[in-house]
Structures are given as structure tokens and as C-alpha cells.
Amino acid sequence: MIDLYTWTTPNGRKVSIMLEEVGLPYTAIAVDIRSGAQFEPAFLKISPNNKIPAIVDRDTGIAMMESGAILLYLADKTGRLLPKAPAAKWQAIEWLMLQMASVGPMLGQTHHFNHFNKGKSEYAEQRYRDETLRIYGVLNKRLGEEAYLAGEYSIADIATWPWISRYEWQGIDWTAYPHLKRWYLDIAQRPAVQRGYDVPHATTPIPLPQ
Ligand SMILES: N[C@@H](CCC(=O)N[C@@H](CS)C(=O)NCC(=O)O)C(=O)O
């Protein structure tokens, strides 16, 4: 049994989608980051950087923060969604690291400056919009070559997809990204993704570009 501390954000959804995909039993514990619940001392013991997601694996007693590390842990625990062949395995880790280092942090800045705080800084809006479009281009190119980021569906896709699901906040015109759109819509059809998206509670339906 896994305790998942989460909220309705892309980073939280990565882990609920993974848990749904591998079928591990888990309890979702809502940490409302709008009300400051991430700063509660009990939560900080599990997640010292005061961010969701975090897990406690009651089978092993292991507590973890950082979604990329958690995805690797769950893949290792279940033997699922990290390819076994060395080349594909390292590709999955490579694209997972790109998600953690670039996709999440840069698109997150776009949400901050271009969605929530428009008009505060023209420079930051331009900078993060350009970087978001550049990253969309990198992903689109890769997905024009492979069906999924590491060839087969893996934790790299699970880490990246929830960030792309915020494309409306990022002001994306899909015309330039047909391969990324195909991948996004394909993953959106997966029942485990649909269930994981609604954890810890349902918000709006998964957005689907035309
Ligand atoms: N690198 C972290 C980022 C986690 C993160 O940024 N979580 C956000 C929600 S998506 C959060 O908990 N923010 C609360 C805060 O910063 O106080 C991960 O991938 O787990």
C-alpha cells in the first residue's frame, strides 16, 4: 500500500497516473497547496522541499519526494514502464530527466508569467513563451521519429503528458506540433490516465485539442 500526497497539478498527476497504470493499491491524501498545507511539519518530514507529490511506501517504510525519483522507484518496484533493453531504458531516463529539468520548470514559468500574472513582466512572458515553444518543438520532433519518447510507453511519457495537458495555459497553436498532438491524444485515451487525472479529486475534464 502506497500513501500518495498530492494535489490537482501536473506533478501530482504524474504519480497518480503511474499508480493507476501499474495497479498498485494506494491512498491519495490531498495536500491543498493553495492553503499552505505543504508547510505542515508532518508533511515536511516526508517532503522537506514542501512540494507535492510525495509518497510513503508502507511495504518498505520508504518516504520519497520528487516526482521523477518516485516514478523510477515505482517502475523499479513493479518492473513496469521502464524498458528492460539498455538502450531504451536509458532513453526513458534521458527523456524523464529532460522533463524534470526543462519541461516542468520552463512550462511552469509560463504558467506563472503568462497565465496567472500576465502584464507583470513583458521580458519574462516572452522568455518563457519562447522556451515553451522551443520545448514543444523538441518533443514534436522526437515523436515524429518514435511513437513514445523512449520508443515504448514509459515513465518518460507519464512525466511529460500532464504538463502538455496544460497547453491552454501555455497558449499553444497545435498546427506546428502534429506528432506531439497525436501522442497527447493517444495517451489521453488510456483509462489509467483518465483515472489518475482525477486524483485527489476531479476538476475539469482532460482538455482535448481539435
Ligand atoms: N521537482 C518537483 C516539483 C514539485 C512541485 O513543483 N510541486 C508543486 C505543485 S505542481 C508544489 O507542491 N508547490 C507548492 C510550493 O511550492 O509551495 C517534482 O517534480 O516533484
Short mmCIF file of C-alpha atoms and ligand atoms in Angstrom, two decimals:
data_model
loop_
_atom_site.label_atom_id
_atom_site.label_comp_id
_atom_site.label_asym_id
_atom_site.label_seq_id
_atom_site.Cartn_x
_atom_site.Cartn_y
_atom_site.Cartn_z
CA MET A 1 0.00 0.00 0.00
CA ILE A 2 1.30 3.42 -1.00
CA ASP A 3 0.27 6.72 0.59
CA LEU A 4 0.32 9.38 -2.14
CA TYR A 5 0.43 13.02 -1.01
CA THR A 6 -0.78 15.03 -3.96
CA TRP A 7 -2.79 17.85 -5.46
CA THR A 8 -4.51 18.54 -8.82
CA THR A 9 -1.36 19.64 -10.64
CA PRO A 10 0.82 18.15 -13.40
CA ASN A 11 3.48 16.96 -10.94
CA GLY A 12 0.90 15.31 -8.72
CA ARG A 13 -0.86 13.67 -11.66
CA LYS A 14 2.35 12.04 -12.86
CA VAL A 15 2.35 9.79 -9.81
CA SER A 16 -1.39 9.05 -9.65
CA ILE A 17 -1.29 8.11 -13.36
CA MET A 18 1.69 5.82 -12.71
CA LEU A 19 -0.04 4.16 -9.76
CA GLU A 20 -3.15 3.61 -11.87
CA GLU A 21 -1.08 2.22 -14.75
CA VAL A 22 0.75 -0.34 -12.59
CA GLY A 23 -2.29 -1.17 -10.45
CA LEU A 24 -0.61 -0.76 -7.07
CA PRO A 25 -3.08 -0.10 -4.26
CA TYR A 26 -2.76 3.43 -2.93
CA THR A 27 -4.44 6.03 -0.81
CA ALA A 28 -4.45 9.60 -2.11
CA ILE A 29 -4.01 12.24 0.55
CA ALA A 30 -4.90 15.75 -0.65
CA VAL A 31 -2.34 18.42 0.22
CA ASP A 32 -4.03 21.70 -0.66
CA ILE A 33 -1.05 23.79 -1.74
CA ARG A 34 -3.28 26.89 -2.07
CA SER A 35 -3.92 26.89 1.67
CA GLY A 36 -0.30 26.18 2.68
CA ALA A 37 -0.79 22.53 3.70
CA GLN A 38 2.62 21.74 2.15
CA PHE A 39 4.28 23.62 5.05
CA GLU A 40 2.73 21.46 7.78
CA PRO A 41 5.50 19.87 9.90
CA ALA A 42 4.17 16.34 9.36
CA PHE A 43 4.26 16.81 5.58
CA LEU A 44 7.74 18.37 5.67
CA LYS A 45 9.07 15.20 7.28
CA ILE A 46 8.08 13.34 4.09
CA SER A 47 8.76 16.14 1.63
CA PRO A 48 11.41 18.51 3.03
CA ASN A 49 11.18 20.79 -0.05
CA ASN A 50 7.49 21.48 0.77
CA LYS A 51 6.18 20.26 -2.58
CA ILE A 52 3.82 17.60 -3.79
CA PRO A 53 3.96 14.84 -4.89
CA ALA A 54 5.42 12.63 -2.17
CA ILE A 55 4.85 9.02 -1.25
CA VAL A 56 5.25 6.70 1.69
CA ASP A 57 5.52 3.05 0.74
CA ARG A 58 4.09 1.23 3.72
CA ASP A 59 5.59 -2.08 2.50
CA THR A 60 9.14 -0.77 2.79
CA GLY A 61 8.83 2.31 5.02
CA ILE A 62 10.47 4.37 2.27
CA ALA A 63 9.30 8.00 2.04
CA MET A 64 10.13 9.99 -1.09
CA MET A 65 9.68 13.42 -2.66
CA GLU A 66 10.45 14.46 -6.28
CA SER A 67 8.18 13.04 -8.96
CA GLY A 68 11.00 11.78 -11.20
CA ALA A 69 12.54 9.79 -8.35
CA ILE A 70 9.11 8.47 -7.37
CA LEU A 71 8.41 7.30 -10.94
CA LEU A 72 11.75 5.48 -11.03
CA TYR A 73 11.03 3.93 -7.63
CA LEU A 74 7.61 2.67 -8.73
CA ALA A 75 9.00 1.35 -12.02
CA ASP A 76 11.69 -0.50 -10.09
CA LYS A 77 9.22 -1.84 -7.53
CA THR A 78 6.83 -3.21 -10.16
CA GLY A 79 9.14 -3.96 -13.10
CA ARG A 80 6.79 -1.88 -15.26
CA LEU A 81 7.04 1.14 -17.57
CA LEU A 82 10.81 1.38 -17.69
CA PRO A 83 12.06 -0.56 -20.71
CA LYS A 84 14.32 -3.53 -19.97
CA ALA A 85 16.62 -3.27 -23.01
CA PRO A 86 19.53 -0.99 -22.07
CA ALA A 87 19.24 1.44 -24.98
CA ALA A 88 15.50 2.03 -24.46
CA LYS A 89 15.87 2.11 -20.67
CA TRP A 90 18.46 4.88 -20.85
CA GLN A 91 16.38 6.76 -23.40
CA ALA A 92 13.46 6.67 -20.96
CA ILE A 93 15.67 8.02 -18.19
CA GLU A 94 17.10 10.66 -20.55
CA TRP A 95 13.63 11.95 -21.51
CA LEU A 96 12.49 11.72 -17.90
CA MET A 97 15.43 13.95 -16.92
CA LEU A 98 14.54 16.38 -19.71
CA GLN A 99 11.04 16.56 -18.28
CA MET A 100 12.32 17.21 -14.77
CA ALA A 101 14.96 19.75 -15.82
CA SER A 102 13.18 21.59 -18.65
CA VAL A 103 9.58 20.68 -19.46
CA GLY A 104 8.24 21.10 -15.93
CA PRO A 105 10.32 24.08 -14.77
CA MET A 106 10.03 26.10 -18.02
CA LEU A 107 6.34 25.43 -18.70
CA GLY A 108 5.73 26.15 -15.03
CA GLN A 109 7.27 29.60 -15.50
CA THR A 110 4.97 30.14 -18.49
CA HIS A 111 2.01 29.35 -16.25
CA HIS A 112 3.33 31.84 -13.70
CA PHE A 113 4.05 34.75 -16.02
CA ASN A 114 1.72 34.21 -18.98
CA HIS A 115 -1.34 32.69 -17.31
CA PHE A 116 -1.51 33.82 -13.68
CA ASN A 117 0.46 37.10 -13.78
CA LYS A 118 0.09 38.47 -17.28
CA GLY A 119 1.31 42.05 -17.63
CA LYS A 120 3.84 41.91 -14.75
CA SER A 121 6.90 41.34 -16.92
CA GLU A 122 6.96 41.54 -20.69
CA TYR A 123 10.51 40.18 -20.67
CA ALA A 124 9.61 37.07 -18.64
CA GLU A 125 6.47 36.44 -20.69
CA GLN A 126 8.49 36.48 -23.90
CA ARG A 127 11.36 34.45 -22.47
CA TYR A 128 9.22 31.60 -21.12
CA ARG A 129 6.86 31.60 -24.07
CA ASP A 130 9.83 31.23 -26.45
CA GLU A 131 11.28 28.48 -24.28
CA THR A 132 7.92 26.67 -24.11
CA LEU A 133 7.59 26.72 -27.90
CA ARG A 134 11.17 25.54 -28.28
CA ILE A 135 10.48 22.59 -25.95
CA TYR A 136 7.25 21.78 -27.83
CA GLY A 137 9.37 21.67 -30.99
CA VAL A 138 11.89 19.28 -29.41
CA LEU A 139 9.12 16.93 -28.23
CA ASN A 140 7.31 17.14 -31.58
CA LYS A 141 10.47 16.20 -33.45
CA ARG A 142 11.13 13.22 -31.19
CA LEU A 143 7.55 12.00 -31.51
CA GLY A 144 7.81 12.25 -35.27
CA GLU A 145 10.57 9.63 -35.02
CA GLU A 146 9.15 7.38 -32.27
CA ALA A 147 5.63 6.50 -31.08
CA TYR A 148 6.60 7.38 -27.50
CA LEU A 149 9.53 9.26 -26.02
CA ALA A 150 11.56 6.10 -25.39
CA GLY A 151 10.05 4.09 -28.26
CA GLU A 152 7.57 2.29 -26.00
CA TYR A 153 5.19 3.88 -23.47
CA SER A 154 7.17 4.58 -20.30
CA ILE A 155 7.60 6.79 -17.25
CA ALA A 156 9.08 9.44 -19.58
CA ASP A 157 5.65 9.84 -21.21
CA ILE A 158 3.86 9.70 -17.85
CA ALA A 159 6.09 12.53 -16.57
CA THR A 160 5.63 14.71 -19.65
CA TRP A 161 1.96 14.25 -20.58
CA PRO A 162 0.39 16.11 -17.59
CA TRP A 163 2.46 19.20 -18.45
CA ILE A 164 1.24 19.15 -22.05
CA SER A 165 -2.32 18.78 -20.75
CA ARG A 166 -1.97 22.42 -19.62
CA TYR A 167 -1.49 23.54 -23.26
CA GLU A 168 -4.36 26.04 -22.94
CA TRP A 169 -2.47 27.91 -20.20
CA GLN A 170 0.57 27.86 -22.49
CA GLY A 171 -1.32 29.41 -25.44
CA ILE A 172 -0.37 26.62 -27.85
CA ASP A 173 -1.39 26.63 -31.51
CA TRP A 174 -1.22 22.91 -32.33
CA THR A 175 -0.71 23.40 -36.07
CA ALA A 176 3.05 23.27 -35.68
CA TYR A 177 3.09 20.14 -33.47
CA PRO A 178 1.18 17.31 -35.21
CA HIS A 179 3.31 14.49 -33.77
CA LEU A 180 3.07 15.79 -30.23
CA LYS A 181 -0.70 16.17 -30.71
CA ARG A 182 -1.01 12.55 -31.90
CA TRP A 183 0.94 11.37 -28.81
CA TYR A 184 -1.06 13.59 -26.46
CA LEU A 185 -4.43 12.37 -27.76
CA ASP A 186 -3.26 8.75 -27.76
CA ILE A 187 -2.24 8.90 -24.08
CA ALA A 188 -5.39 10.83 -23.14
CA GLN A 189 -7.42 7.76 -24.22
CA ARG A 190 -5.77 5.46 -21.67
CA PRO A 191 -8.18 4.52 -18.87
CA ALA A 192 -5.39 4.67 -16.25
CA VAL A 193 -4.51 8.20 -17.37
CA GLN A 194 -8.14 9.24 -17.15
CA ARG A 195 -8.44 7.81 -13.63
CA GLY A 196 -5.11 9.27 -12.48
CA TYR A 197 -6.04 12.70 -13.82
CA ASP A 198 -8.93 12.90 -11.35
CA VAL A 199 -6.74 12.36 -8.23
CA PRO A 200 -7.07 13.56 -5.50
CA HIS A 201 -10.39 14.80 -6.92
CA ALA A 202 -11.91 15.54 -10.30
CA THR A 203 -11.59 19.09 -11.65
CA THR A 204 -12.28 19.86 -15.31
CA PRO A 205 -12.24 17.12 -17.97
CA ILE A 206 -8.96 16.37 -19.76
CA PRO A 207 -8.63 19.10 -22.44
CA LEU A 208 -8.60 17.69 -25.98
CA PRO A 209 -7.30 19.81 -28.88
CA GLN A 210 -9.39 19.73 -32.08
N1 LIG B 1 10.57 18.93 -8.89
C1 LIG B 1 9.38 18.68 -8.12
C2 LIG B 1 8.43 19.83 -8.31
C3 LIG B 1 7.18 19.67 -7.46
C4 LIG B 1 6.33 20.93 -7.48
O1 LIG B 1 6.73 21.98 -8.03
N2 LIG B 1 5.17 20.85 -6.85
C5 LIG B 1 4.29 22.00 -6.74
C6 LIG B 1 2.92 21.68 -7.30
S1 LIG B 1 2.99 21.16 -9.01
C7 LIG B 1 4.12 22.34 -5.28
O2 LIG B 1 3.94 21.47 -4.45
N3 LIG B 1 4.16 23.64 -4.94
C8 LIG B 1 3.96 24.09 -3.60
C9 LIG B 1 5.00 25.10 -3.16
O3 LIG B 1 5.94 25.36 -3.92
O4 LIG B 1 4.88 25.61 -2.05
C10 LIG B 1 8.75 17.37 -8.57
O5 LIG B 1 8.82 17.07 -9.76
O6 LIG B 1 8.19 16.63 -7.72
#
